[in-house]
Structures are given as C-alpha cells and as structure tokens.
XYZ file of C-alpha atoms in Angstrom:
309
model
C 104.192 98.848 79.261
C 107.458 100.432 80.460
C 108.380 100.148 83.852
C 111.328 102.442 85.315
C 112.968 102.669 88.693
C 112.765 106.219 90.114
C 114.176 108.103 92.991
C 112.326 110.629 94.772
C 113.869 113.164 97.632
C 111.097 113.722 100.379
C 113.181 115.812 103.048
C 116.673 114.098 103.798
C 115.180 110.843 102.567
C 115.134 109.408 98.810
C 112.060 106.939 98.394
C 112.351 104.333 95.637
C 109.730 103.638 93.057
C 108.662 102.289 90.251
C 106.927 104.506 87.360
C 105.080 102.548 85.097
C 104.109 103.690 81.608
C 101.179 102.286 78.792
C 102.107 101.598 75.495
C 103.158 104.342 72.617
C 104.210 107.752 72.787
C 102.927 111.362 74.513
C 101.799 112.732 77.666
C 99.732 109.908 79.655
C 97.562 110.856 82.511
C 98.651 109.448 85.336
C 98.084 108.153 88.938
C 100.230 108.180 92.377
C 99.766 104.783 93.732
C 100.377 105.511 97.708
C 100.445 102.318 99.930
C 98.222 101.274 103.055
C 99.545 101.224 106.491
C 102.286 98.817 107.786
C 106.230 97.974 106.305
C 104.714 97.943 102.960
C 106.717 98.070 99.435
C 105.425 99.698 96.220
C 103.734 97.228 95.803
C 101.632 96.861 98.588
C 103.518 93.438 100.025
C 104.129 93.347 103.411
C 106.525 91.094 105.460
C 103.774 88.649 106.169
C 101.351 88.875 103.238
C 101.855 89.626 99.896
C 98.645 91.984 99.010
C 99.950 93.071 96.011
C 97.423 96.286 95.522
C 99.456 98.812 94.259
C 101.034 96.714 91.215
C 97.823 95.416 90.315
C 96.443 98.671 89.901
C 99.443 99.815 88.342
C 98.703 97.371 85.679
C 95.231 97.398 85.214
C 96.178 101.577 84.638
C 98.499 101.318 82.158
C 96.162 98.639 80.299
C 93.755 101.566 80.021
C 96.748 104.229 78.963
C 97.847 105.430 82.216
C 100.839 105.799 83.595
C 101.324 105.564 87.862
C 104.054 105.780 90.404
C 104.371 103.607 93.324
C 106.715 103.673 95.945
C 108.486 101.864 98.924
C 107.168 103.788 102.167
C 109.888 105.188 104.265
C 112.295 102.711 105.710
C 110.696 99.718 103.949
C 112.671 98.196 100.282
C 115.312 100.342 99.014
C 113.784 103.483 100.488
C 115.479 105.374 103.433
C 114.689 106.301 106.954
C 113.325 104.067 109.619
C 109.831 102.872 108.921
C 109.210 102.239 113.035
C 110.095 105.635 113.614
C 107.798 107.625 111.032
C 104.588 109.190 112.084
C 101.512 109.866 109.551
C 102.399 113.237 108.705
C 105.856 112.271 107.929
C 104.058 110.249 105.532
C 102.100 112.365 104.254
C 105.275 114.713 103.088
C 106.443 111.659 101.211
C 103.196 111.454 99.235
C 103.377 114.755 98.622
C 106.744 114.679 97.625
C 105.949 111.600 95.114
C 103.569 113.406 93.473
C 105.340 116.500 92.875
C 107.800 114.173 90.991
C 105.226 111.784 88.856
C 103.627 115.811 88.282
C 107.317 117.106 86.670
C 108.073 113.805 84.344
C 108.047 114.657 80.791
C 106.087 111.580 79.982
C 102.906 112.823 82.466
C 100.782 115.041 81.768
C 100.494 117.697 84.239
C 97.149 118.711 83.953
C 95.546 115.562 84.371
C 97.619 112.892 87.651
C 95.249 111.683 90.075
C 95.847 110.180 93.729
C 94.808 106.882 94.445
C 95.479 105.418 98.284
C 94.157 102.537 99.553
C 93.783 102.324 103.773
C 96.416 104.496 104.854
C 97.500 105.578 102.282
C 93.782 106.617 100.997
C 94.513 109.042 104.407
C 97.280 110.121 103.173
C 95.706 111.045 99.967
C 93.204 112.949 101.343
C 95.953 115.223 102.859
C 98.143 115.915 99.977
C 95.027 117.000 97.993
C 93.694 118.782 101.140
C 96.799 121.044 101.116
C 96.082 122.633 97.979
C 98.103 120.338 95.312
C 96.522 120.387 92.358
C 95.383 117.435 91.199
C 92.745 116.085 88.116
C 90.780 113.774 91.002
C 91.447 111.854 94.138
C 90.451 107.782 94.480
C 89.674 107.077 98.542
C 90.092 103.250 98.494
C 89.187 101.509 101.417
C 89.199 105.053 103.393
C 87.894 105.831 107.089
C 86.177 108.925 107.530
C 86.261 109.445 111.769
C 88.914 110.296 114.020
C 91.160 107.619 113.738
C 90.160 106.337 117.678
C 87.017 105.627 116.890
C 88.293 103.620 113.688
C 90.402 101.923 116.045
C 87.706 100.541 118.536
C 84.803 100.049 115.559
C 87.398 97.517 114.319
C 87.944 95.920 117.434
C 84.170 95.112 117.749
C 83.955 93.595 114.192
C 86.854 91.621 114.661
C 85.539 90.424 117.593
C 82.151 89.325 116.727
C 83.711 87.957 113.354
C 85.746 85.439 115.465
C 84.737 81.803 115.486
C 82.034 80.587 118.418
C 84.704 78.364 119.814
C 87.685 81.593 120.195
C 84.642 83.765 121.620
C 83.921 81.439 124.344
C 87.081 80.968 125.073
C 87.424 84.830 125.488
C 84.249 84.729 127.300
C 85.681 82.356 130.023
C 89.046 84.171 130.247
C 86.842 87.234 130.617
C 88.403 88.715 127.638
C 86.922 91.690 126.341
C 89.125 93.274 122.942
C 87.329 96.180 122.953
C 88.030 97.275 126.548
C 91.542 95.884 126.246
C 91.942 97.996 122.696
C 90.807 101.416 124.646
C 93.369 100.314 127.692
C 96.585 100.050 124.970
C 94.960 103.670 123.918
C 95.245 104.860 126.756
C 98.741 103.975 127.309
C 99.649 104.892 123.962
C 98.631 108.146 124.338
C 100.564 108.170 127.783
C 103.997 107.577 125.507
C 106.014 110.830 123.985
C 108.943 108.312 122.829
C 108.733 107.236 118.734
C 108.361 103.695 119.208
C 107.091 102.215 122.660
C 106.433 98.171 123.893
C 103.023 97.319 124.399
C 102.444 94.217 125.947
C 104.594 91.913 124.166
C 104.552 93.941 120.997
C 107.551 97.033 119.886
C 105.339 99.160 117.670
C 105.559 102.969 116.400
C 103.797 104.980 118.891
C 104.228 108.066 117.527
C 102.505 107.112 113.662
C 99.589 105.524 116.251
C 99.630 108.963 118.088
C 98.957 110.815 115.602
C 96.438 108.258 113.913
C 94.105 107.872 116.891
C 93.698 111.641 116.656
C 93.722 112.512 113.345
C 90.352 113.396 111.814
C 89.803 112.685 108.066
C 86.872 114.312 107.808
C 88.940 118.154 108.248
C 90.940 117.200 105.285
C 88.005 115.854 102.746
C 86.110 118.636 103.463
C 89.269 120.901 101.581
C 88.929 118.619 98.688
C 88.007 120.420 95.490
C 88.811 118.176 93.224
C 86.737 115.154 92.011
C 86.452 112.177 94.334
C 86.075 108.230 94.436
C 85.360 106.165 97.405
C 85.537 102.980 97.279
C 85.112 100.657 100.321
C 84.091 96.693 100.096
C 80.829 95.684 101.773
C 82.726 92.810 103.814
C 85.508 95.250 105.265
C 85.976 94.901 109.443
C 89.108 97.285 109.350
C 86.867 100.323 107.684
C 83.053 100.937 107.914
C 81.723 100.747 104.496
C 79.321 103.379 105.239
C 81.985 105.896 105.455
C 82.353 106.103 101.795
C 78.667 107.912 101.526
C 80.272 110.135 104.284
C 83.227 110.956 102.011
C 80.766 111.665 99.100
C 78.537 114.013 101.331
C 82.029 115.770 103.152
C 84.373 116.624 100.374
C 83.900 120.138 98.705
C 83.572 118.838 95.091
C 81.933 115.794 92.856
C 82.149 113.051 94.343
C 80.866 109.416 93.763
C 80.797 106.651 96.468
C 80.389 102.740 96.039
C 80.410 99.733 98.343
C 81.179 96.811 96.291
C 79.684 93.376 97.953
C 81.672 90.682 99.485
C 84.705 92.794 99.240
C 87.245 92.519 102.014
C 89.660 95.029 103.043
C 92.372 94.192 101.051
C 90.012 94.160 98.150
C 89.299 90.675 97.460
C 85.945 88.784 97.259
C 84.795 86.848 100.551
C 82.122 84.282 100.752
C 80.078 83.504 103.534
C 80.571 85.932 106.707
C 83.477 88.231 106.391
C 86.794 87.150 107.986
C 90.263 88.339 108.822
C 90.835 84.436 109.262
C 90.964 83.667 105.038
C 93.011 86.843 104.180
C 96.120 84.881 103.629
C 94.067 82.484 101.273
C 92.245 85.518 99.824
C 95.232 87.344 98.477
C 96.668 84.230 96.764
C 93.452 85.546 93.994
C 93.613 89.018 92.147
C 92.034 92.311 93.564
C 88.274 92.332 92.593
C 87.563 92.818 88.831
C 84.495 95.191 90.354
C 87.056 97.241 92.307
C 89.525 97.378 89.255
C 86.914 98.462 86.727
C 85.561 101.036 88.768
C 89.221 102.759 89.453
C 90.359 102.342 85.747
C 86.832 103.889 84.103
C 86.504 106.524 86.738
C 90.153 107.557 85.963
C 90.038 107.537 82.707
C 86.517 109.540 82.707
C 87.839 112.164 83.790
C 91.207 111.951 82.139
C 89.971 113.717 79.081
C 88.129 116.233 80.746
C 91.568 117.416 82.611
C 93.393 116.907 79.630
C 90.982 118.903 77.209
C 90.997 121.941 80.191
C-alpha cells in the first residue's frame, strides 16, 4: 500500500486527507470515505475516542485492490475552518469537493468511484449522490431514513431503556424523563439563530443541529439511481436498524440491505444487551469483520461492471 497526503479545496477552506493506493500499477477503483458526526478526523478518531472506522475501511479496501480517500472534517486535524460553526449542508459541500478531487486523480478509474459514509457521513454521501454526481455506487453504513429530530428522539428512548437498572431508578426518583428533556432541548435549539449556542451546560453547534433536525434523508435517497448498499448493526442505539430496509425500498436504483447481528453503531460486536457504556472498551477491537467483508465484497463486485461499462 502507498499513502499520500492530499489537499482538497472546498469554497474558502482546505481539507487535508489521505489517499491510500493498493499495490500495483494502473487505474484503481476508488472509494471516498466520509466520516461520521462530531469533530472526527480522517480516521474517524474523536478527541475522546479513537474509532478508527474510516481508516480500517481504507485498509480493507486497499487489500482488495481498491483505492480510497479519507479526510479531516472542516476545522478538525489539518483541515481549515471552524468545526463548531459548520452546518450539515456545508459538510455535504465538503464531501462533494472531496469526491471531485478523488475522481480527478490520475491513479483512479473515474468510472469506478464510490461513496461510503458512516452515520452523519452516510447522510452526506446520500446528499452528494442525490445532487447527480456520477458515482458507481453508494455505501451507507448506519444511515438513518427519517427526519433528524425523529432520529434524536428515538435515540433518547433507546439509550434510556439501555441504562443500568440503578440509573433508571435514580432518574425516576429525580423525575427526569430523558425523551421529554430531549424535546425541550430541541425547542430551545430551534429558537436559536446563531451558529453556536449553550444548551444547559453544553456549548453546541446549533446551526448543524437545526439543519440536522430538519433534514429528511428520504428526499435524497429517492434521487439516487446508482447501486446502494445499506448496512446497519443490529445493536445500533443511534440509528434504527429497520432503516436499512427503508433505504433499500426508497432509493431509485438497485439496493441491498443488511442488518448485522450484535453490532453497535461504532461497528463493533457486543455481547448481551446493546449498550453505549462499553464503547470505550469496544473500540480497542477492530471493526467487525462481517461489516468489512460485506463492504469490500460489494465494492469489488460492482467495480468490475463500472470499469467495463
């Protein structure tokens, strides 16, 4: 494998990323890897958790003969800008600029370029594909298929139910309803007009949150005519696993949907009941091999027809 640092211009900003090429010569099929939500870098690493999701996809794809580009989000790592003031739609613009840069690389077969996104990155990949950018296929990992505000309420309900019994008892004693609190916070965020706002004790990206809550990915999905692979973990507490099948029936082109048993939102396997509490320990292990296998097999299978076409 050979890795090169590259710079992508997106409006007034410069995104810095890594182009990973397989061994050998010639034109390679390639995948743009779009990272998930939060201030994550090109490897999907967060300041509080080294997720490594896009890095592991990049290496699995390279071993299968597929090039990839992954990049630091705006205002993260080596990329310019301010993460806390960047909206969801600007993130989609950045993904579109990165796709154009990857397609223009001399090492890449322009007819065999794919989009792959995880979590928010999946929403961005769908948005870019819906704009009519030519792609050979779209891989949506842990992608929601409902308005963002509905997704956030679903998350709150799942997380509340997954808390240890003692914590749930304490919340009842304190008369704290997590779902109701989330709805109140949404009302406060909708009332904001600034890029950032303080909700309770947390300063958050209010612009991104407003745009996310109002965003319905089904509108983008219905405009995607390229082949689509949707993969979600059966233990995902942040995206309803049933949305994988919704994606498959909503997109305009051919689609496959897979729910991988026992896999969480961070794409690691869990035993017992699904829980966020084990994420810190889970991410010390690799991304589940079943997820990596589904993606690399699908991309290589579709790469041949894209190049031949």
